[in-house]
């Protein structure tokens, strides 16, 4: 069973930056598609960014130009660099892995709170 553990969340003021990390066990990142999702209170879970094994990235319009997804296959870790944070970025952020078998795994989430 794949385990994903997010870290790096916290409280930051508007305009600041955070880097989220997602460490995997039980599976290598290298053949998999990775993603970061977020869910604010009262809102549905939203895709923020994805990164394929081939290096292709996709971003939600709401974060484009501010967030960057990257991976370190040797460390089985995926990152989400978040710059120019806004209060509307406040959410629980979840790491997601889609295996080569097409199965989706989720981390427990890490809270990001952006103050005005």
PDB file of C-alpha atoms in Angstrom:
ATOM      1  CA  UNK A   1       0.000   0.000   0.000  1.00  0.00           C
ATOM      2  CA  UNK A   2       1.345   3.400  -0.996  1.00  0.00           C
ATOM      3  CA  UNK A   3       1.693   5.933   1.798  1.00  0.00           C
ATOM      4  CA  UNK A   4       1.917   9.670   1.164  1.00  0.00           C
ATOM      5  CA  UNK A   5       2.837  12.169   3.868  1.00  0.00           C
ATOM      6  CA  UNK A   6       2.597  15.920   3.316  1.00  0.00           C
ATOM      7  CA  UNK A   7       4.513  18.513   5.276  1.00  0.00           C
ATOM      8  CA  UNK A   8       5.432  22.176   5.096  1.00  0.00           C
ATOM      9  CA  UNK A   9       2.068  23.754   5.708  1.00  0.00           C
ATOM     10  CA  UNK A  10       1.530  26.512   8.196  1.00  0.00           C
ATOM     11  CA  UNK A  11       0.513  30.108   8.702  1.00  0.00           C
ATOM     12  CA  UNK A  12       1.941  32.744   6.405  1.00  0.00           C
ATOM     13  CA  UNK A  13       1.085  36.343   5.641  1.00  0.00           C
ATOM     14  CA  UNK A  14      -0.246  37.412   2.272  1.00  0.00           C
ATOM     15  CA  UNK A  15       2.542  37.787  -0.247  1.00  0.00           C
ATOM     16  CA  UNK A  16       4.697  35.219   1.481  1.00  0.00           C
ATOM     17  CA  UNK A  17       5.889  31.811   0.367  1.00  0.00           C
ATOM     18  CA  UNK A  18       5.708  28.209   1.487  1.00  0.00           C
ATOM     19  CA  UNK A  19       7.092  24.972   0.111  1.00  0.00           C
ATOM     20  CA  UNK A  20       5.059  21.839   0.608  1.00  0.00           C
ATOM     21  CA  UNK A  21       6.660  18.408   0.492  1.00  0.00           C
ATOM     22  CA  UNK A  22       5.128  15.004  -0.119  1.00  0.00           C
ATOM     23  CA  UNK A  23       7.148  11.927   0.725  1.00  0.00           C
ATOM     24  CA  UNK A  24       6.094   8.545  -0.605  1.00  0.00           C
ATOM     25  CA  UNK A  25       6.717   5.051   0.664  1.00  0.00           C
ATOM     26  CA  UNK A  26       5.754   1.803  -0.981  1.00  0.00           C
ATOM     27  CA  UNK A  27       6.128   3.192  -4.478  1.00  0.00           C
ATOM     28  CA  UNK A  28       8.607   5.137  -6.544  1.00  0.00           C
ATOM     29  CA  UNK A  29       7.512   8.488  -7.928  1.00  0.00           C
ATOM     30  CA  UNK A  30       9.357   8.005 -11.169  1.00  0.00           C
ATOM     31  CA  UNK A  31       6.724   6.089 -13.172  1.00  0.00           C
ATOM     32  CA  UNK A  32       3.783   7.913 -11.624  1.00  0.00           C
ATOM     33  CA  UNK A  33       1.739  11.036 -12.108  1.00  0.00           C
ATOM     34  CA  UNK A  34       1.786  13.285  -9.056  1.00  0.00           C
ATOM     35  CA  UNK A  35      -0.547  16.068  -8.100  1.00  0.00           C
ATOM     36  CA  UNK A  36      -1.421  18.613  -5.490  1.00  0.00           C
ATOM     37  CA  UNK A  37      -5.043  19.294  -4.652  1.00  0.00           C
ATOM     38  CA  UNK A  38      -6.558  21.677  -2.170  1.00  0.00           C
ATOM     39  CA  UNK A  39      -9.842  21.975  -0.337  1.00  0.00           C
ATOM     40  CA  UNK A  40     -11.087  25.042   1.467  1.00  0.00           C
ATOM     41  CA  UNK A  41     -13.913  24.880   4.016  1.00  0.00           C
ATOM     42  CA  UNK A  42     -17.239  24.586   2.242  1.00  0.00           C
ATOM     43  CA  UNK A  43     -15.571  24.031  -1.124  1.00  0.00           C
ATOM     44  CA  UNK A  44     -14.957  20.942  -3.196  1.00  0.00           C
ATOM     45  CA  UNK A  45     -11.473  19.592  -3.646  1.00  0.00           C
ATOM     46  CA  UNK A  46      -9.686  21.446  -6.424  1.00  0.00           C
ATOM     47  CA  UNK A  47      -6.751  20.432  -8.561  1.00  0.00           C
ATOM     48  CA  UNK A  48      -3.874  22.850  -8.079  1.00  0.00           C
ATOM     49  CA  UNK A  49      -1.039  21.246 -10.028  1.00  0.00           C
ATOM     50  CA  UNK A  50       0.017  17.984 -11.661  1.00  0.00           C
ATOM     51  CA  UNK A  51       3.324  16.566 -12.823  1.00  0.00           C
ATOM     52  CA  UNK A  52       3.660  13.532 -15.066  1.00  0.00           C
ATOM     53  CA  UNK A  53       6.550  11.094 -15.162  1.00  0.00           C
ATOM     54  CA  UNK A  54       7.593  12.745 -18.402  1.00  0.00           C
ATOM     55  CA  UNK A  55       7.881  16.139 -16.750  1.00  0.00           C
ATOM     56  CA  UNK A  56       4.724  17.758 -18.070  1.00  0.00           C
ATOM     57  CA  UNK A  57       3.070  20.189 -15.678  1.00  0.00           C
ATOM     58  CA  UNK A  58      -0.443  21.547 -15.448  1.00  0.00           C
ATOM     59  CA  UNK A  59      -1.733  24.281 -13.152  1.00  0.00           C
ATOM     60  CA  UNK A  60      -5.088  25.603 -12.173  1.00  0.00           C
ATOM     61  CA  UNK A  61      -5.679  29.102 -13.462  1.00  0.00           C
ATOM     62  CA  UNK A  62      -5.982  30.329  -9.892  1.00  0.00           C
ATOM     63  CA  UNK A  63      -2.377  29.379  -9.079  1.00  0.00           C
ATOM     64  CA  UNK A  64      -0.695  29.670 -12.462  1.00  0.00           C
ATOM     65  CA  UNK A  65       2.405  31.826 -12.307  1.00  0.00           C
ATOM     66  CA  UNK A  66       2.615  31.580  -8.528  1.00  0.00           C
ATOM     67  CA  UNK A  67       2.918  27.854  -7.778  1.00  0.00           C
ATOM     68  CA  UNK A  68       5.488  25.397  -9.089  1.00  0.00           C
ATOM     69  CA  UNK A  69       5.305  21.617  -8.816  1.00  0.00           C
ATOM     70  CA  UNK A  70       8.503  19.582  -8.956  1.00  0.00           C
ATOM     71  CA  UNK A  71       9.777  16.157  -8.017  1.00  0.00           C
ATOM     72  CA  UNK A  72      12.924  14.452  -6.834  1.00  0.00           C
ATOM     73  CA  UNK A  73      12.636  10.845  -7.945  1.00  0.00           C
ATOM     74  CA  UNK A  74      15.709   9.743  -6.000  1.00  0.00           C
ATOM     75  CA  UNK A  75      14.087  10.985  -2.791  1.00  0.00           C
ATOM     76  CA  UNK A  76      10.558   9.899  -3.715  1.00  0.00           C
ATOM     77  CA  UNK A  77       9.439  13.418  -2.926  1.00  0.00           C
ATOM     78  CA  UNK A  78       7.247  15.904  -4.738  1.00  0.00           C
ATOM     79  CA  UNK A  79       7.169  19.605  -3.902  1.00  0.00           C
ATOM     80  CA  UNK A  80       4.815  22.490  -4.325  1.00  0.00           C
ATOM     81  CA  UNK A  81       6.523  25.858  -4.170  1.00  0.00           C
ATOM     82  CA  UNK A  82       3.918  28.507  -3.413  1.00  0.00           C
ATOM     83  CA  UNK A  83       4.817  32.154  -3.899  1.00  0.00           C
ATOM     84  CA  UNK A  84       2.824  35.370  -3.677  1.00  0.00           C
ATOM     85  CA  UNK A  85       0.304  33.653  -1.451  1.00  0.00           C
ATOM     86  CA  UNK A  86      -3.174  35.094  -1.127  1.00  0.00           C
ATOM     87  CA  UNK A  87      -5.821  34.595   1.562  1.00  0.00           C
ATOM     88  CA  UNK A  88      -7.883  32.660  -0.971  1.00  0.00           C
ATOM     89  CA  UNK A  89      -5.100  30.067  -1.086  1.00  0.00           C
ATOM     90  CA  UNK A  90      -6.067  29.025   2.437  1.00  0.00           C
ATOM     91  CA  UNK A  91      -6.974  25.336   2.305  1.00  0.00           C
ATOM     92  CA  UNK A  92      -5.923  21.853   3.229  1.00  0.00           C
ATOM     93  CA  UNK A  93      -3.466  20.712   0.585  1.00  0.00           C
ATOM     94  CA  UNK A  94      -3.383  17.053  -0.423  1.00  0.00           C
ATOM     95  CA  UNK A  95      -0.738  15.100  -2.269  1.00  0.00           C
ATOM     96  CA  UNK A  96      -1.966  12.641  -4.873  1.00  0.00           C
ATOM     97  CA  UNK A  97      -0.295   9.791  -6.729  1.00  0.00           C
ATOM     98  CA  UNK A  98      -1.699   7.883  -9.686  1.00  0.00           C
ATOM     99  CA  UNK A  99       0.122   4.594 -10.062  1.00  0.00           C
ATOM    100  CA  UNK A 100       1.062   2.857 -13.279  1.00  0.00           C
ATOM    101  CA  UNK A 101      -1.916   0.599 -12.591  1.00  0.00           C
ATOM    102  CA  UNK A 102      -4.205   3.616 -12.580  1.00  0.00           C
ATOM    103  CA  UNK A 103      -4.901   3.596  -8.850  1.00  0.00           C
ATOM    104  CA  UNK A 104      -5.115   6.866  -6.954  1.00  0.00           C
ATOM    105  CA  UNK A 105      -3.527   7.411  -3.534  1.00  0.00           C
ATOM    106  CA  UNK A 106      -3.920  10.383  -1.195  1.00  0.00           C
ATOM    107  CA  UNK A 107      -2.002  11.867   1.679  1.00  0.00           C
ATOM    108  CA  UNK A 108      -3.604  13.072   4.887  1.00  0.00           C
ATOM    109  CA  UNK A 109      -3.322  16.731   3.972  1.00  0.00           C
ATOM    110  CA  UNK A 110      -1.461  19.707   5.359  1.00  0.00           C
ATOM    111  CA  UNK A 111      -3.086  22.983   6.365  1.00  0.00           C
ATOM    112  CA  UNK A 112      -2.060  26.208   4.677  1.00  0.00           C
ATOM    113  CA  UNK A 113      -3.430  29.421   6.140  1.00  0.00           C
ATOM    114  CA  UNK A 114      -2.713  32.779   4.551  1.00  0.00           C
ATOM    115  CA  UNK A 115      -3.500  35.835   6.630  1.00  0.00           C
ATOM    116  CA  UNK A 116      -4.393  39.208   5.182  1.00  0.00           C
TER     117      UNK A 116
END
